[in-house]
Coordinates of C-alpha atoms and ligand atoms in Angstrom, one line a residue:
M1 CA 0.0 0.3 -0.2
K2 CA 1.4 3.5 -1.4
R3 CA -1.2 6.2 -0.1
V4 CA -3.9 6.4 2.4
A5 CA -6.7 9.3 2.9
V6 CA -7.9 10.8 6.0
L7 CA -11.1 12.4 6.5
T8 CA -12.5 13.7 10.1
S9 CA -16.9 13.4 10.0
G10 CA -20.0 14.7 12.1
G11 CA -19.7 16.4 15.2
D12 CA -16.2 17.5 15.7
A13 CA -14.5 16.6 18.7
P14 CA -11.8 18.0 20.9
G15 CA -8.3 15.7 19.9
M16 CA -9.5 15.1 16.1
N17 CA -6.2 17.1 14.7
A18 CA -4.1 15.3 17.6
A19 CA -5.0 11.8 15.5
I20 CA -5.1 13.4 11.7
R21 CA -1.0 14.8 13.2
A22 CA -0.9 11.0 14.2
V23 CA -2.3 9.7 11.1
V24 CA 0.0 11.8 9.3
R25 CA 3.4 11.2 11.0
T26 CA 2.7 7.5 11.8
G27 CA 1.7 7.5 8.3
L28 CA 5.0 8.5 6.7
E29 CA 6.8 6.7 9.4
V30 CA 5.8 3.5 8.1
G31 CA 7.0 4.7 4.4
F32 CA 3.3 5.9 3.1
E33 CA 1.7 8.9 1.7
V34 CA -0.9 10.8 3.6
Y35 CA -3.9 12.5 1.8
G36 CA -6.4 14.4 3.6
V37 CA -9.8 15.0 2.7
E38 CA -11.8 18.3 3.6
N39 CA -15.4 18.5 5.0
G40 CA -15.7 14.7 5.6
Y41 CA -17.4 12.7 3.6
A42 CA -18.7 15.5 1.7
G43 CA -15.2 16.2 1.1
L44 CA -14.7 12.5 -0.2
I45 CA -17.3 12.8 -2.8
A46 CA -16.6 16.2 -4.3
G47 CA -12.9 15.1 -4.4
Q48 CA -11.2 17.7 -2.2
F49 CA -8.1 16.0 -1.1
R50 CA -4.7 17.2 -0.4
P51 CA -1.2 15.9 0.7
L52 CA 0.1 16.3 4.2
G53 CA 3.5 16.7 5.2
R54 CA 4.9 16.8 9.1
R55 CA 5.0 19.9 8.6
D56 CA 1.4 20.1 7.7
V57 CA 0.1 19.0 10.9
S58 CA 2.5 20.9 13.5
E59 CA 0.8 23.7 15.1
V60 CA -2.7 21.9 15.2
M61 CA -2.7 19.4 17.9
Q62 CA -3.6 21.8 21.0
W63 CA -7.1 23.6 18.9
G64 CA -10.6 22.3 18.8
G65 CA -12.0 21.5 16.4
T66 CA -11.2 20.3 12.9
F67 CA -8.7 21.7 10.8
L68 CA -9.3 19.5 7.5
G69 CA -12.8 20.9 8.4
S70 CA -16.1 18.1 9.3
A71 CA -19.6 17.7 7.7
R72 CA -22.5 15.6 8.0
C73 CA -23.2 14.5 4.1
E74 CA -26.5 13.1 3.2
A75 CA -25.4 11.8 -0.1
F76 CA -22.9 9.5 1.8
Y77 CA -26.1 7.5 2.8
E78 CA -27.0 6.4 -0.8
V79 CA -25.0 3.8 -2.5
S80 CA -24.6 5.9 -5.4
G81 CA -23.0 8.9 -3.0
R82 CA -20.4 6.3 -1.6
Q83 CA -19.5 4.9 -5.3
E84 CA -18.9 8.1 -6.0
A85 CA -16.2 8.3 -3.3
I86 CA -15.0 4.9 -4.3
A87 CA -14.8 6.6 -7.9
Q88 CA -12.7 9.8 -6.4
M89 CA -10.2 8.0 -4.3
E90 CA -9.3 6.0 -7.1
K91 CA -9.0 8.6 -9.4
H92 CA -6.2 10.1 -6.7
G93 CA -4.8 7.0 -6.4
I94 CA -5.8 5.9 -2.6
E95 CA -5.7 3.1 -1.7
A96 CA -7.4 3.2 1.7
L97 CA -9.4 5.7 4.2
I98 CA -8.9 6.0 7.5
V99 CA -12.3 7.6 9.0
I100 CA -12.3 9.5 12.2
G101 CA -15.5 9.6 13.5
G102 CA -18.5 8.7 16.1
N103 CA -21.3 6.6 15.4
G104 CA -22.9 8.2 12.5
S105 CA -19.9 8.6 11.0
Q106 CA -18.8 4.5 11.3
T107 CA -21.8 3.7 10.4
G108 CA -20.6 4.7 6.9
S109 CA -17.4 3.5 7.3
Y110 CA -19.0 0.2 7.8
A111 CA -20.8 0.9 4.8
L112 CA -18.2 2.0 2.4
S113 CA -15.9 -1.5 3.7
Q114 CA -18.6 -3.3 2.9
M115 CA -18.7 -2.2 -0.7
G116 CA -14.8 -3.6 -0.9
F117 CA -13.2 -0.6 0.0
P118 CA -10.8 -0.3 3.1
V119 CA -11.1 1.6 5.5
V120 CA -10.3 1.7 9.2
G121 CA -12.6 4.0 12.1
V122 CA -10.9 5.9 14.9
A123 CA -13.5 6.3 17.8
S124 CA -14.0 10.0 18.0
T125 CA -17.3 11.6 19.4
I126 CA -17.9 13.4 23.0
D127 CA -21.1 11.4 23.4
N128 CA -19.2 8.0 23.8
D129 CA -21.7 6.2 22.1
L130 CA -18.9 3.3 20.5
A131 CA -18.8 0.3 21.1
G132 CA -15.2 -0.9 20.5
T133 CA -13.6 1.8 22.4
D134 CA -14.0 2.4 26.1
V135 CA -13.9 6.2 25.5
T136 CA -13.5 8.3 22.2
I137 CA -11.5 11.2 21.6
G138 CA -12.9 14.2 22.8
V139 CA -14.7 12.9 25.5
D140 CA -13.0 13.6 28.6
T141 CA -12.7 17.2 27.3
A142 CA -16.4 17.1 27.2
I143 CA -16.8 16.2 30.8
N144 CA -14.1 18.6 31.8
V145 CA -16.1 21.6 30.4
A146 CA -18.7 20.2 32.2
L147 CA -17.4 20.0 35.3
E148 CA -16.1 23.4 35.1
A149 CA -19.9 24.5 34.6
I150 CA -20.8 22.6 38.1
D151 CA -18.1 23.6 40.4
R152 CA -19.1 27.0 39.3
L153 CA -22.7 26.8 39.6
K154 CA -22.8 25.0 42.9
V155 CA -20.8 28.0 44.8
T156 CA -23.8 30.0 42.9
A157 CA -26.3 27.2 44.5
S158 CA -24.8 27.5 47.5
S159 CA -25.1 31.4 48.3
H160 CA -28.7 32.0 46.9
G161 CA -30.2 28.4 48.1
R162 CA -31.3 27.4 44.4
A163 CA -31.5 24.4 43.0
F164 CA -29.3 24.4 39.6
L165 CA -30.0 21.3 36.5
V166 CA -27.1 21.4 34.0
E167 CA -28.0 19.8 30.9
T168 CA -24.5 18.0 29.1
M169 CA -24.1 16.9 25.4
G170 CA -24.4 12.9 25.2
R171 CA -27.5 12.3 22.6
K172 CA -28.4 8.9 23.7
C173 CA -25.9 7.7 25.9
G174 CA -25.9 9.6 29.3
Y175 CA -21.5 8.6 30.2
V176 CA -21.0 12.1 30.1
A177 CA -23.1 13.5 32.1
L178 CA -22.9 10.5 34.6
I179 CA -18.7 11.4 35.0
S180 CA -19.8 14.9 34.8
G181 CA -22.2 14.3 37.9
I182 CA -19.8 11.9 40.1
A183 CA -16.8 14.1 39.5
G184 CA -19.0 17.3 39.9
G185 CA -20.4 16.0 43.0
A186 CA -23.9 16.5 41.5
E187 CA -27.4 15.7 44.2
V188 CA -28.9 13.5 41.0
V189 CA -28.5 12.9 37.4
S190 CA -30.8 11.6 34.9
I191 CA -29.4 9.5 32.2
P192 CA -31.1 8.3 28.8
E193 CA -30.7 4.9 30.2
A194 CA -32.1 5.8 33.9
E195 CA -33.8 7.8 33.7
L196 CA -35.9 10.7 36.6
G197 CA -39.1 12.0 36.3
P198 CA -39.7 16.0 37.4
E199 CA -41.3 14.6 41.0
E200 CA -37.9 12.9 41.2
I201 CA -35.8 15.0 41.0
A202 CA -37.9 17.2 42.9
Q203 CA -37.7 14.6 45.7
A204 CA -34.1 14.0 45.4
F205 CA -33.4 18.7 45.4
R206 CA -35.7 17.8 49.3
E207 CA -33.9 15.5 50.6
A208 CA -31.1 16.9 49.8
Y209 CA -31.7 19.9 51.5
D210 CA -33.2 18.0 54.5
R211 CA -29.7 16.1 55.0
G212 CA -28.8 19.8 55.4
K213 CA -27.1 20.7 52.2
N214 CA -27.0 24.3 50.9
H215 CA -27.4 23.3 47.5
A216 CA -28.7 20.9 44.6
L217 CA -27.5 20.3 41.6
A218 CA -29.0 17.8 39.1
V219 CA -26.9 16.9 35.7
I220 CA -29.4 15.9 33.1
A221 CA -28.4 14.3 29.4
E222 CA -29.9 15.8 26.7
G223 CA -31.4 12.8 25.5
A224 CA -33.4 12.2 28.2
T225 CA -36.8 12.6 28.0
Y226 CA -37.6 14.8 30.7
N227 CA -34.4 17.6 29.5
A228 CA -33.8 20.8 31.1
L229 CA -36.8 22.5 29.0
K230 CA -39.0 20.2 30.1
L231 CA -38.2 19.9 33.7
M232 CA -38.3 23.9 34.0
A233 CA -41.3 24.0 32.2
Y234 CA -42.4 21.3 35.7
F235 CA -40.7 22.9 38.1
E236 CA -41.7 26.5 36.9
E237 CA -45.9 25.2 36.6
H238 CA -45.3 23.6 40.2
R239 CA -43.1 26.6 42.1
E240 CA -45.9 27.2 45.2
S241 CA -45.7 22.7 45.9
T242 CA -42.4 22.3 45.2
G243 CA -40.8 24.8 47.9
F244 CA -37.4 26.0 46.0
A245 CA -36.8 27.5 42.6
V246 CA -34.9 26.0 40.3
R247 CA -32.4 27.8 37.1
A248 CA -31.0 25.6 34.2
T249 CA -27.9 25.8 32.1
I250 CA -27.8 24.0 29.3
L251 CA -24.3 23.6 27.8
G252 CA -25.2 22.5 24.3
H253 CA -22.0 23.1 22.0
V254 CA -19.8 24.7 24.5
Q255 CA -18.5 21.4 25.3
R256 CA -17.5 21.1 21.9
G257 CA -14.8 24.0 21.2
A258 CA -12.3 23.5 24.3
A259 CA -8.3 22.9 23.8
P260 CA -8.1 19.3 24.2
T261 CA -7.1 17.8 27.7
A262 CA -4.0 15.6 27.7
A263 CA -5.9 12.9 28.2
D264 CA -7.5 13.5 25.3
R265 CA -4.1 14.7 23.2
L266 CA -2.4 11.5 24.3
L267 CA -5.5 9.4 23.1
A268 CA -6.2 10.7 19.8
T269 CA -2.3 10.0 19.1
R270 CA -2.4 6.5 20.4
L271 CA -5.6 5.7 18.0
G272 CA -4.4 7.9 15.4
E273 CA -1.0 5.2 15.5
G274 CA -3.5 2.3 15.8
A275 CA -5.3 3.2 12.4
I276 CA -2.2 3.1 10.4
R277 CA -0.9 0.3 12.3
A278 CA -3.6 -1.7 11.8
L279 CA -3.8 -0.7 7.6
A280 CA 0.4 -1.5 7.4
R281 CA -1.1 -5.0 9.0
G282 CA -3.2 -5.4 6.6
E283 CA -6.2 -5.1 8.5
A284 CA -9.6 -3.1 7.3
G285 CA -12.9 -2.8 7.9
V286 CA -12.3 -2.2 11.9
L287 CA -12.5 -0.1 14.5
T288 CA -9.6 1.6 16.7
G289 CA -10.0 2.5 20.3
L290 CA -9.3 1.7 23.6
R291 CA -9.8 -1.2 25.9
G292 CA -8.1 -1.4 29.6
N293 CA -5.3 1.4 28.8
H294 CA -4.7 -1.5 25.4
V295 CA -5.0 0.0 21.6
V296 CA -7.4 -2.6 20.1
T297 CA -9.6 -3.1 16.8
T298 CA -12.9 -4.5 16.1
P299 CA -15.2 -5.1 13.4
L300 CA -16.9 -2.6 12.4
E301 CA -19.8 -5.0 11.8
E302 CA -19.8 -5.1 16.0
V303 CA -19.2 -1.9 16.7
V304 CA -22.1 -0.7 14.2
N305 CA -24.8 -3.8 15.7
T306 CA -23.9 -3.0 19.1
A307 CA -25.6 -1.1 21.3
K308 CA -22.1 1.0 24.5
P309 CA -24.0 -0.4 28.1
L310 CA -24.4 1.9 30.7
D311 CA -21.7 1.0 33.4
A312 CA -23.9 0.3 36.3
E313 CA -21.4 -0.2 38.9
L314 CA -20.4 3.4 38.2
A315 CA -24.3 4.5 38.4
E316 CA -24.2 3.0 41.6
L317 CA -21.2 5.2 42.9
A318 CA -23.3 8.2 41.2
R319 CA -25.9 7.6 43.6
I320 CA -23.8 6.7 46.8
M321 CA -21.7 9.6 46.4
A322 CA -24.8 12.2 46.3
I323 CA -26.6 10.7 49.6
Ligands
LIG401 P1 -21.4 12.8 16.3 O1 -22.0 11.8 17.7 O2 -20.4 13.0 17.2 O3 -22.0 14.1 16.0 P2 -21.1 11.1 14.3 O4 -19.9 10.5 13.5 O5 -22.0 9.8 15.2 O6 -21.0 12.3 15.3 P3 -24.0 11.6 12.3 O7 -24.3 13.4 11.6 O8 -24.5 10.8 12.8 O9 -22.7 12.0 13.4 O10 -22.6 11.0 11.3 C1 -22.4 11.4 10.4 C2 -21.9 11.4 8.8 O11 -22.0 10.2 8.8 C3 -23.8 11.4 8.0 O12 -24.1 12.6 7.8 C4 -23.5 10.7 6.7 O13 -22.7 11.3 5.9 C5 -22.7 9.2 7.4 N1 -23.7 8.3 8.4 C6 -24.0 8.1 9.2 N2 -25.3 7.2 9.5 C7 -25.0 6.6 8.1 C8 -25.0 5.4 7.1 N3 -26.0 4.6 7.7 N4 -24.9 4.9 5.8 C9 -24.3 5.9 5.3 N5 -23.3 7.1 5.7 C10 -23.6 7.2 7.2

């Protein structure tokens, strides 16, 4: 194999730049030429390739986002779109593709690999909703942003005796909310895998005050049925009966753009290297991830057909620590 391409797809995640850098530098180390694809699958279909050398990836690791650009691409859902992508890669002499992205992006990589093109995925999303890896690139940074917000809100909550809701990103996966809740000392955590209704949250707040706490803070995952907006509507309607004021902070995209933490830079560097090593070994149709601090590959077929389970021990830990 001589020439490989790399792209970033789906939602941007802090650490994507470090992963591209590792793909380029390890690729050159093992004797590949590395091409960057601009704007994810959209750029792949449009033939937006450019060669990347060692110096092209200098000074990128410390920035959030992705210097190659990312995109959501409707055409890639269609066989015709993927055929065009393969035609473009063949035209440019590209023999394998590395896809840095989350669940949707790796479903796209699997679809492409099913058409006979060699693809290796790199697990990268702030949602941490990908099977085949303990953690994904970007999730540690997203948790640290949430934590900073929680720490500040707790100060205000304590001063005013107010209850706070903090909504974190993570789609249908509660990992970011759960870890932020444990590390931030939340009184209650509601996630899609273990949802709480508004009465249960109000009850948890009341119990926290009864136990002598001077603050009450709930971390709510955006994918919970009762997200922050719905909970606020409930608390406003039942202001008299709940007996305390509630404020909500929805973190949203603030969680995406931060400078990657050391953990994310290291993870991205290891997984980027792992993707090139997998191709050099002749592997394809796999995802590079981290399990038990080892870089491993898992067939994309297994990754896209497996839901990532909630760590029940962590959920229990959150409950015990909140009392
Ligand atoms: P994040 O969860 O971090 O936002 P993601 O990778 O899950 O990232 P998506 O928007 O779900 O982001 O997917 C990114 C792109 O992957 C889509 O716009 C589409 O081009 C491609 N894709 C997703 N699902 C499929 C599929 N089933 N078949 C082919 N391509 C797909």
